[in-house]
PDB file of C-alpha atoms and ligand atoms in Angstrom:
ATOM      1  CA  UNK A   8      -9.607  15.887  20.145  1.00 29.00           C
ATOM      2  CA  UNK A   9     -11.481  17.206  17.398  1.00 31.00           C
ATOM      3  CA  UNK A  10      -8.485  19.395  16.160  1.00 31.00           C
ATOM      4  CA  UNK A  11      -6.477  16.295  16.084  1.00 32.00           C
ATOM      5  CA  UNK A  12      -9.242  14.172  13.965  1.00 33.00           C
ATOM      6  CA  UNK A  13      -9.318  16.979  11.823  1.00 31.00           C
ATOM      7  CA  UNK A  14      -5.714  17.522  11.684  1.00 33.00           C
ATOM      8  CA  UNK A  15      -4.806  13.933  11.068  1.00 37.00           C
ATOM      9  CA  UNK A  16      -7.889  13.882   8.064  1.00 38.00           C
ATOM     10  CA  UNK A  17      -5.847  16.216   6.437  1.00 35.00           C
ATOM     11  CA  UNK A  18      -2.645  14.543   6.557  1.00 39.00           C
ATOM     12  CA  UNK A  19      -3.861  11.255   5.506  1.00 40.00           C
ATOM     13  CA  UNK A  20      -5.341  13.203   2.805  1.00 38.00           C
ATOM     14  CA  UNK A  21      -2.037  14.218   1.809  1.00 46.00           C
ATOM     15  CA  UNK A  22      -0.742  11.027   1.508  1.00 51.00           C
ATOM     16  CA  UNK A  23      -3.443   8.633   0.167  1.00 42.00           C
ATOM     17  CA  UNK A  24      -4.126   7.517   3.873  1.00 43.00           C
ATOM     18  CA  UNK A  25      -7.369   5.468   4.776  1.00 43.00           C
ATOM     19  CA  UNK A  26      -8.899   4.663   8.433  1.00 40.00           C
ATOM     20  CA  UNK A  27     -12.021   2.987   8.193  1.00 45.00           C
ATOM     21  CA  UNK A  28     -15.048   4.490   9.522  1.00 42.00           C
ATOM     22  CA  UNK A  29     -15.106   3.999  13.480  1.00 40.00           C
ATOM     23  CA  UNK A  30     -11.459   3.210  13.912  1.00 44.00           C
ATOM     24  CA  UNK A  31     -10.078   6.548  15.692  1.00 38.00           C
ATOM     25  CA  UNK A  32      -6.903   7.627  14.478  1.00 41.00           C
ATOM     26  CA  UNK A  33      -3.928   7.149  16.784  1.00 37.00           C
ATOM     27  CA  UNK A  34      -1.079   9.696  16.990  1.00 34.00           C
ATOM     28  CA  UNK A  35       1.366   7.996  18.269  1.00 32.00           C
ATOM     29  CA  UNK A  36       3.283   4.522  16.938  1.00 27.00           C
ATOM     30  CA  UNK A  37       6.001   4.763  14.895  1.00 28.00           C
ATOM     31  CA  UNK A  38       7.907   2.748   7.796  1.00 95.00           C
ATOM     32  CA  UNK A  39       8.168   2.713  11.372  1.00 97.00           C
ATOM     33  CA  UNK A  40      11.253   0.805  12.396  1.00 96.00           C
ATOM     34  CA  UNK A  41      12.852   0.498   9.006  1.00 97.00           C
ATOM     35  CA  UNK A  42      15.875   0.793   6.993  1.00 96.00           C
ATOM     36  CA  UNK A  43      16.784   2.791   3.889  1.00 97.00           C
ATOM     37  CA  UNK A  44      16.799   0.959   1.006  1.00 97.00           C
ATOM     38  CA  UNK A  45      17.708   1.476  -2.770  1.00 98.00           C
ATOM     39  CA  UNK A  46      14.993   0.639  -5.468  1.00 98.00           C
ATOM     40  CA  UNK A  47      17.662  -2.810  -6.826  1.00 98.00           C
ATOM     41  CA  UNK A  48      16.082  -4.546  -3.684  1.00 98.00           C
ATOM     42  CA  UNK A  49      12.626  -3.895  -4.258  1.00 98.00           C
ATOM     43  CA  UNK A  50      12.950  -3.261  -8.222  1.00 99.00           C
ATOM     44  CA  UNK A  51       8.829  -3.794  -8.448  1.00 99.00           C
ATOM     45  CA  UNK A  52       8.430  -0.756  -5.991  1.00 98.00           C
ATOM     46  CA  UNK A  53       6.844   2.841  -7.696  1.00 98.00           C
ATOM     47  CA  UNK A  54       5.925   5.910  -6.002  1.00 98.00           C
ATOM     48  CA  UNK A  55       2.194   6.637  -7.200  1.00 98.00           C
ATOM     49  CA  UNK A  56       1.474  10.515  -7.618  1.00 98.00           C
ATOM     50  CA  UNK A  57      -0.739  12.726  -7.526  1.00 98.00           C
ATOM     51  CA  UNK A  58      -0.207  16.902  -8.862  1.00 97.00           C
ATOM     52  CA  UNK A  59       3.623  16.094  -8.809  1.00 96.00           C
ATOM     53  CA  UNK A  60       3.730  14.981  -4.776  1.00 97.00           C
ATOM     54  CA  UNK A  61       3.819  11.111  -3.610  1.00 98.00           C
ATOM     55  CA  UNK A  62       0.634   9.923  -2.413  1.00 98.00           C
ATOM     56  CA  UNK A  63       1.048   6.315  -2.703  1.00 98.00           C
ATOM     57  CA  UNK A  64       3.371   3.101  -3.107  1.00 98.00           C
ATOM     58  CA  UNK A  65       2.154   0.471  -6.218  1.00 98.00           C
ATOM     59  CA  UNK A  66       4.113  -2.406  -8.057  1.00 99.00           C
ATOM     60  CA  UNK A  67       4.938  -3.176 -11.528  1.00 99.00           C
ATOM     61  CA  UNK A  68       2.945  -6.041 -12.517  1.00 98.00           C
ATOM     62  CA  UNK A  69       3.726  -5.865 -16.407  1.00 98.00           C
ATOM     63  CA  UNK A  70       5.497  -3.793 -18.191  1.00 98.00           C
ATOM     64  CA  UNK A  71       2.312  -1.113 -18.420  1.00 98.00           C
ATOM     65  CA  UNK A  72       0.652  -2.247 -15.459  1.00 99.00           C
ATOM     66  CA  UNK A  73       0.623  -1.081 -11.881  1.00 99.00           C
ATOM     67  CA  UNK A  74      -0.853  -2.913  -9.323  1.00 99.00           C
ATOM     68  CA  UNK A  75      -2.246  -0.193  -6.308  1.00 98.00           C
ATOM     69  CA  UNK A  76      -5.123   0.333  -3.549  1.00 98.00           C
ATOM     70  CA  UNK A  77      -8.207   1.748  -4.402  1.00 98.00           C
ATOM     71  CA  UNK A  78      -8.283   3.789  -1.980  1.00 98.00           C
ATOM     72  CA  UNK A  79      -5.411   5.378  -3.583  1.00 98.00           C
ATOM     73  CA  UNK A  80      -7.924   5.884  -6.523  1.00 98.00           C
ATOM     74  CA  UNK A  81     -10.882   7.694  -4.964  1.00 98.00           C
ATOM     75  CA  UNK A  82     -12.140  11.132  -6.532  1.00 97.00           C
ATOM     76  CA  UNK A  83      -8.754  11.539  -8.687  1.00 97.00           C
ATOM     77  CA  UNK A  84      -8.767  11.721 -12.564  1.00 98.00           C
ATOM     78  CA  UNK A  85      -5.825  10.139 -14.684  1.00 98.00           C
ATOM     79  CA  UNK A  86      -4.419  13.155 -15.852  1.00 98.00           C
ATOM     80  CA  UNK A  87      -3.535  14.301 -12.500  1.00 98.00           C
ATOM     81  CA  UNK A  88      -1.216  11.254 -12.010  1.00 98.00           C
ATOM     82  CA  UNK A  89       1.957   9.997 -12.825  1.00 98.00           C
ATOM     83  CA  UNK A  90       4.107   6.878 -12.139  1.00 99.00           C
ATOM     84  CA  UNK A  91       7.740   6.834 -11.246  1.00 98.00           C
ATOM     85  CA  UNK A  92      10.025   3.574 -11.198  1.00 99.00           C
ATOM     86  CA  UNK A  93      13.574   2.672 -10.916  1.00 99.00           C
ATOM     87  CA  UNK A  94      14.541   5.351  -8.311  1.00 98.00           C
ATOM     88  CA  UNK A  95      14.991   5.146  -4.586  1.00 98.00           C
ATOM     89  CA  UNK A  96      13.835   8.462  -4.079  1.00 98.00           C
ATOM     90  CA  UNK A  97      10.312   9.316  -4.951  1.00 98.00           C
ATOM     91  CA  UNK A  98      11.366  13.151  -5.989  1.00 98.00           C
ATOM     92  CA  UNK A  99      14.008  12.232  -8.551  1.00 98.00           C
ATOM     93  CA  UNK A 100      15.512   9.724 -10.923  1.00 98.00           C
ATOM     94  CA  UNK A 101      14.404   7.100 -12.597  1.00 98.00           C
ATOM     95  CA  UNK A 102      11.626   7.381 -15.455  1.00 98.00           C
ATOM     96  CA  UNK A 103       8.339   9.048 -15.345  1.00 98.00           C
ATOM     97  CA  UNK A 104       5.232   7.934 -16.638  1.00 98.00           C
ATOM     98  CA  UNK A 105       1.760   9.255 -17.405  1.00 98.00           C
ATOM     99  CA  UNK A 106      -1.232   7.342 -16.078  1.00 98.00           C
ATOM    100  CA  UNK A 107      -3.126   6.168 -19.187  1.00 98.00           C
ATOM    101  CA  UNK A 108      -5.859   4.921 -17.112  1.00 98.00           C
ATOM    102  CA  UNK A 109      -6.778   3.049 -14.232  1.00 98.00           C
ATOM    103  CA  UNK A 110      -9.979   0.732 -12.796  1.00 98.00           C
ATOM    104  CA  UNK A 111     -10.609   0.139  -8.924  1.00 98.00           C
ATOM    105  CA  UNK A 112     -12.027  -3.075  -7.836  1.00 98.00           C
ATOM    106  CA  UNK A 113     -16.056  -2.738  -8.118  1.00 98.00           C
ATOM    107  CA  UNK A 114     -16.210  -4.285  -4.614  1.00 98.00           C
ATOM    108  CA  UNK A 115     -13.933  -1.370  -2.830  1.00 98.00           C
ATOM    109  CA  UNK A 116     -15.798  -0.352   0.413  1.00 98.00           C
ATOM    110  CA  UNK A 117     -14.203   2.752   1.770  1.00 98.00           C
ATOM    111  CA  UNK A 118     -16.277   1.891   5.174  1.00 98.00           C
ATOM    112  CA  UNK A 119     -15.056  -1.608   5.474  1.00 98.00           C
ATOM    113  CA  UNK A 120     -11.989  -1.341   3.188  1.00 98.00           C
ATOM    114  CA  UNK A 121     -12.789  -4.869   1.910  1.00 98.00           C
ATOM    115  CA  UNK A 122     -11.535  -5.898  -2.308  1.00 98.00           C
ATOM    116  CA  UNK A 123      -8.606  -2.670  -1.463  1.00 98.00           C
ATOM    117  CA  UNK A 124      -6.898  -3.294  -4.918  1.00 98.00           C
ATOM    118  CA  UNK A 125      -6.925  -1.379  -8.398  1.00 98.00           C
ATOM    119  CA  UNK A 126      -4.761  -1.531 -11.569  1.00 99.00           C
ATOM    120  CA  UNK A 127      -2.983   1.392 -13.267  1.00 99.00           C
ATOM    121  CA  UNK A 128      -2.316   1.098 -17.220  1.00 98.00           C
ATOM    122  CA  UNK A 129       1.153   3.604 -17.930  1.00 99.00           C
ATOM    123  CA  UNK A 130       1.032   5.670 -20.723  1.00 98.00           C
ATOM    124  CA  UNK A 131       3.973   3.473 -22.128  1.00 98.00           C
ATOM    125  CA  UNK A 132       5.899   0.726 -21.226  1.00 98.00           C
ATOM    126  CA  UNK A 133       8.420   0.127 -18.275  1.00 98.00           C
ATOM    127  CA  UNK A 134      12.045  -0.895 -19.546  1.00 98.00           C
ATOM    128  CA  UNK A 135      13.223  -3.569 -17.587  1.00 98.00           C
ATOM    129  CA  UNK A 136      16.471  -3.526 -15.638  1.00 98.00           C
ATOM    130  CA  UNK A 137      18.244  -3.815 -12.168  1.00 98.00           C
ATOM    131  CA  UNK A 138      15.888  -1.250 -11.005  1.00 98.00           C
ATOM    132  CA  UNK A 139      12.966  -1.963 -12.551  1.00 99.00           C
ATOM    133  CA  UNK A 140      11.412  -5.339 -12.403  1.00 98.00           C
ATOM    134  CA  UNK A 141       7.709  -7.011 -12.458  1.00 98.00           C
ATOM    135  CA  UNK A 142       7.010  -9.168  -9.547  1.00 99.00           C
ATOM    136  CA  UNK A 143       4.163 -11.900  -9.765  1.00 98.00           C
ATOM    137  CA  UNK A 144       1.266 -12.216  -7.984  1.00 98.00           C
ATOM    138  CA  UNK A 145       0.619 -14.749  -4.999  1.00 98.00           C
ATOM    139  CA  UNK A 146      -1.674 -18.202  -5.874  1.00 98.00           C
ATOM    140  CA  UNK A 147      -1.906 -19.018  -1.925  1.00 96.00           C
ATOM    141  CA  UNK A 148      -2.193 -16.901   0.766  1.00 93.00           C
ATOM    142  CA  UNK A 149       0.952 -17.288   2.894  1.00 97.00           C
ATOM    143  CA  UNK A 150       1.479 -19.405   6.035  1.00 97.00           C
ATOM    144  CA  UNK A 151       0.619 -17.660   9.309  1.00 97.00           C
ATOM    145  CA  UNK A 152       4.401 -16.300  10.814  1.00 98.00           C
ATOM    146  CA  UNK A 153       6.120 -16.291   6.813  1.00 98.00           C
ATOM    147  CA  UNK A 154       8.166 -13.894   6.773  1.00 98.00           C
ATOM    148  CA  UNK A 155       7.495 -10.819   4.576  1.00 98.00           C
ATOM    149  CA  UNK A 156       8.856  -7.269   3.889  1.00 98.00           C
ATOM    150  CA  UNK A 157       6.748  -3.973   3.286  1.00 98.00           C
ATOM    151  CA  UNK A 158       8.364  -1.253   1.654  1.00 98.00           C
ATOM    152  CA  UNK A 159       7.354   2.539   0.435  1.00 98.00           C
ATOM    153  CA  UNK A 160       8.037   6.672   0.949  1.00 98.00           C
ATOM    154  CA  UNK A 161       5.318   6.636   3.832  1.00 98.00           C
ATOM    155  CA  UNK A 162       5.629   8.485   7.149  1.00 97.00           C
ATOM    156  CA  UNK A 163       7.773   6.970   9.464  1.00 96.00           C
ATOM    157  CA  UNK A 164       5.502   7.699  12.533  1.00 95.00           C
ATOM    158  CA  UNK A 165       1.827   8.129  12.507  1.00 95.00           C
ATOM    159  CA  UNK A 166       0.468  11.402  11.951  1.00 94.00           C
ATOM    160  CA  UNK A 167       3.687  12.675  10.650  1.00 94.00           C
ATOM    161  CA  UNK A 168       3.530  15.943   8.449  1.00 94.00           C
ATOM    162  CA  UNK A 169       6.540  14.612   5.969  1.00 95.00           C
ATOM    163  CA  UNK A 170       7.981  11.866   4.221  1.00 96.00           C
ATOM    164  CA  UNK A 171      11.410  10.279   3.621  1.00 97.00           C
ATOM    165  CA  UNK A 172      12.709  11.027   0.288  1.00 97.00           C
ATOM    166  CA  UNK A 173      14.382   7.485   0.248  1.00 98.00           C
ATOM    167  CA  UNK A 174      13.032   3.944  -0.069  1.00 98.00           C
ATOM    168  CA  UNK A 175      12.483   2.413   3.466  1.00 98.00           C
ATOM    169  CA  UNK A 176      11.635  -1.185   3.882  1.00 98.00           C
ATOM    170  CA  UNK A 177      11.162  -3.350   7.263  1.00 98.00           C
ATOM    171  CA  UNK A 178      10.600  -7.108   8.091  1.00 98.00           C
ATOM    172  CA  UNK A 179       7.511  -8.250   9.085  1.00 98.00           C
ATOM    173  CA  UNK A 180       5.732 -11.701  10.090  1.00 98.00           C
ATOM    174  CA  UNK A 181       2.265 -12.760   8.457  1.00 98.00           C
ATOM    175  CA  UNK A 182      -0.470 -12.582  10.687  1.00 98.00           C
ATOM    176  CA  UNK A 183      -3.136 -14.860   8.786  1.00 98.00           C
ATOM    177  CA  UNK A 184      -6.478 -13.890   8.599  1.00 98.00           C
ATOM    178  CA  UNK A 185      -8.366 -16.137  10.701  1.00 97.00           C
ATOM    179  CA  UNK A 186      -4.916 -15.050  13.420  1.00 98.00           C
ATOM    180  CA  UNK A 187      -5.868 -11.873  12.315  1.00 98.00           C
ATOM    181  CA  UNK A 188      -9.578 -11.243  13.177  1.00 98.00           C
ATOM    182  CA  UNK A 189      -9.018 -13.812  16.362  1.00 98.00           C
ATOM    183  CA  UNK A 190      -8.981 -12.229  20.094  1.00 98.00           C
ATOM    184  CA  UNK A 191      -4.910 -12.428  19.897  1.00 98.00           C
ATOM    185  CA  UNK A 192      -5.565  -8.991  18.245  1.00 98.00           C
ATOM    186  CA  UNK A 193      -8.144  -6.085  18.570  1.00 98.00           C
ATOM    187  CA  UNK A 194      -9.590  -5.806  15.154  1.00 98.00           C
ATOM    188  CA  UNK A 195     -12.155  -8.779  15.564  1.00 98.00           C
ATOM    189  CA  UNK A 196     -14.699  -8.826  12.654  1.00 98.00           C
ATOM    190  CA  UNK A 197     -13.039  -5.764  10.739  1.00 98.00           C
ATOM    191  CA  UNK A 198     -10.741  -8.186   9.579  1.00 98.00           C
ATOM    192  CA  UNK A 199     -12.599  -9.435   5.845  1.00 98.00           C
ATOM    193  CA  UNK A 200     -11.730 -12.565   3.713  1.00 97.00           C
ATOM    194  CA  UNK A 201     -10.341  -9.962   1.261  1.00 97.00           C
ATOM    195  CA  UNK A 202      -7.706  -9.236   3.637  1.00 98.00           C
ATOM    196  CA  UNK A 203      -4.170 -10.545   5.502  1.00 98.00           C
ATOM    197  CA  UNK A 204      -2.280  -8.788   8.199  1.00 98.00           C
ATOM    198  CA  UNK A 205       1.310  -8.211   9.467  1.00 98.00           C
ATOM    199  CA  UNK A 206       3.563  -7.356  12.179  1.00 98.00           C
ATOM    200  CA  UNK A 207       6.821  -6.784  13.740  1.00 98.00           C
ATOM    201  CA  UNK A 208       7.342  -5.319  17.088  1.00 97.00           C
ATOM    202  CA  UNK A 209       7.402  -1.470  16.347  1.00 96.00           C
ATOM    203  CA  UNK A 210       7.904  -2.235  12.674  1.00 98.00           C
ATOM    204  CA  UNK A 211       4.934  -1.371  10.056  1.00 98.00           C
ATOM    205  CA  UNK A 212       3.674   0.126   7.007  1.00 98.00           C
ATOM    206  CA  UNK A 213       2.433   3.840   7.630  1.00 98.00           C
ATOM    207  CA  UNK A 214       0.575   6.671   5.762  1.00 97.00           C
ATOM    208  CA  UNK A 215       1.749   7.121   2.317  1.00 97.00           C
ATOM    209  CA  UNK A 216       3.043   3.412   2.334  1.00 98.00           C
ATOM    210  CA  UNK A 217      -0.480   2.735   1.023  1.00 98.00           C
ATOM    211  CA  UNK A 218      -0.934   0.582  -2.307  1.00 98.00           C
ATOM    212  CA  UNK A 219       2.710  -0.432  -2.032  1.00 98.00           C
ATOM    213  CA  UNK A 220       4.124  -3.882  -1.907  1.00 98.00           C
ATOM    214  CA  UNK A 221       4.171  -6.854   0.759  1.00 98.00           C
ATOM    215  CA  UNK A 222       6.053  -9.694  -0.795  1.00 98.00           C
ATOM    216  CA  UNK A 223       6.966 -12.969   0.772  1.00 98.00           C
ATOM    217  CA  UNK A 224       8.688 -15.605  -1.082  1.00 98.00           C
ATOM    218  CA  UNK A 225       9.391 -13.210  -4.099  1.00 98.00           C
ATOM    219  CA  UNK A 226       5.910 -12.883  -4.779  1.00 98.00           C
ATOM    220  CA  UNK A 227       2.979 -10.198  -3.854  1.00 99.00           C
ATOM    221  CA  UNK A 228       1.288 -10.771  -0.924  1.00 98.00           C
ATOM    222  CA  UNK A 229      -0.756  -8.176  -0.090  1.00 98.00           C
ATOM    223  CA  UNK A 230      -1.107  -4.485  -0.898  1.00 98.00           C
ATOM    224  CA  UNK A 231      -0.716  -1.651   2.088  1.00 98.00           C
ATOM    225  CA  UNK A 232      -4.101  -0.895   3.212  1.00 98.00           C
ATOM    226  CA  UNK A 233      -5.062   0.204   6.152  1.00 98.00           C
ATOM    227  CA  UNK A 234      -4.428   0.099  10.045  1.00 98.00           C
ATOM    228  CA  UNK A 235      -5.172   1.241  13.664  1.00 97.00           C
ATOM    229  CA  UNK A 236      -2.305   3.799  13.698  1.00 97.00           C
ATOM    230  CA  UNK A 237       0.610   2.454  12.583  1.00 97.00           C
ATOM    231  CA  UNK A 238       3.163  -0.533  15.225  1.00 97.00           C
ATOM    232  CA  UNK A 239       0.509  -0.254  17.628  1.00 97.00           C
ATOM    233  CA  UNK A 240       0.686  -3.536  19.680  1.00 96.00           C
ATOM    234  CA  UNK A 241      -2.342  -5.671  19.259  1.00 98.00           C
ATOM    235  CA  UNK A 242      -2.550  -3.940  15.811  1.00 98.00           C
ATOM    236  CA  UNK A 243      -1.330  -5.253  12.557  1.00 98.00           C
ATOM    237  CA  UNK A 244      -0.541  -3.699   9.764  1.00 98.00           C
ATOM    238  CA  UNK A 245      -3.791  -4.713   7.480  1.00 98.00           C
ATOM    239  CA  UNK A 246      -3.376  -5.360   3.859  1.00 98.00           C
ATOM    240  CA  UNK A 247      -5.187  -6.546   0.772  1.00 98.00           C
ATOM    241  CA  UNK A 248      -4.900  -9.992   0.055  1.00 98.00           C
ATOM    242  CA  UNK A 249      -3.281 -10.580  -3.132  1.00 98.00           C
ATOM    243  CA  UNK A 250      -4.200 -14.726  -3.366  1.00 98.00           C
ATOM    244  CA  UNK A 251      -7.607 -13.573  -2.820  1.00 98.00           C
ATOM    245  CA  UNK A 252      -7.944 -10.996  -5.248  1.00 98.00           C
ATOM    246  CA  UNK A 253      -5.416 -12.410  -7.906  1.00 98.00           C
ATOM    247  CA  UNK A 254      -8.195 -13.153 -10.379  1.00 98.00           C
ATOM    248  CA  UNK A 255      -9.366  -9.788 -10.124  1.00 98.00           C
ATOM    249  CA  UNK A 256      -6.525  -8.347 -10.837  1.00 99.00           C
ATOM    250  CA  UNK A 257      -5.590 -10.710 -13.601  1.00 98.00           C
ATOM    251  CA  UNK A 258      -8.756  -9.570 -15.418  1.00 98.00           C
ATOM    252  CA  UNK A 259      -8.714  -6.073 -14.328  1.00 98.00           C
ATOM    253  CA  UNK A 260      -5.034  -5.451 -16.273  1.00 98.00           C
ATOM    254  CA  UNK A 261      -6.220  -6.939 -19.518  1.00 98.00           C
ATOM    255  CA  UNK A 262      -9.178  -4.804 -19.788  1.00 97.00           C
ATOM    256  CA  UNK A 263      -8.254  -1.355 -17.885  1.00 98.00           C
TER     257      UNK A 263
HETATM  258  C1  LIG B 309      -3.014   4.445   6.002  1.00 53.79           C
HETATM  259  O1  LIG B 309      -3.237   5.463   6.544  1.00 53.79           O
HETATM  260  C2  LIG B 309      -2.123   3.470   6.467  1.00 53.79           C
HETATM  261  N1  LIG B 309       0.048   0.458   9.784  1.00 53.79           N
HETATM  262  C3  LIG B 309      -1.435   2.418   5.864  1.00 53.79           C
HETATM  263  C4  LIG B 309      -0.943   1.404   6.342  1.00 53.79           C
HETATM  264  C5  LIG B 309      -1.317   1.220   7.833  1.00 53.79           C
HETATM  265  C6  LIG B 309      -1.797   2.197   8.401  1.00 53.79           C
HETATM  266  C7  LIG B 309      -2.659   3.275   7.982  1.00 53.79           C
HETATM  267  C8  LIG B 309      -0.785   0.112   8.585  1.00 53.79           C
HETATM  268  O2  LIG B 309      -2.368   4.905   4.578  1.00 53.79           O
END
């Protein structure tokens, strides 16, 4: 058992994953249940790269500003990071920009995963095209049960050591904060006011999707944050709630 925990921790670190204290990693479960897609369908999606390897997802908010997860940017320096935009493949195509600076939410807590959001300023401006487009921030949390989609280059099963080269997506349904914390699911009080959930049977975000976009109604409603395993029943994927964190993002984007 101990070995498995260490193994998963190593895999998790490589892809910028996060497992809050108190949650034991689960090695089964399976963008898990997803479909390969092209960047034109998710033109706000970027690959955040650390020392040349994919580490996390992110979303184009302004031509030079990316929204991602704070847990993707712990103990890293801007000089080790780059962002690939405009490609369906994390390791080729599109354009690659250096990271000029980033700012993590000051209230991010690695133990509870509250406020798991951050902004990145690129070294230049992305040119908008059919493959690179900004996405707006949700002003209101989507309704419980609303249709949403999440995309990324994360693992296709929990604990996997390899990631797909082509972008994947999956359709899920919003599980509101109150519902996600209720006895209908198994997280209880671990679901806080800065979190929103989403799930569908056999479908979920997973390690390496972190920081990436959960989109509903054409706006960014969530940032991939954490979960107990991936696609495990009674454990929806947990996302930073963009409607709740919107003011912070707007302010941080102006000061990063
Ligand atoms: C992770 O470790 C992670 N099922 C991301 C998303 C989910 C679980 C884990 C959601 O980065």
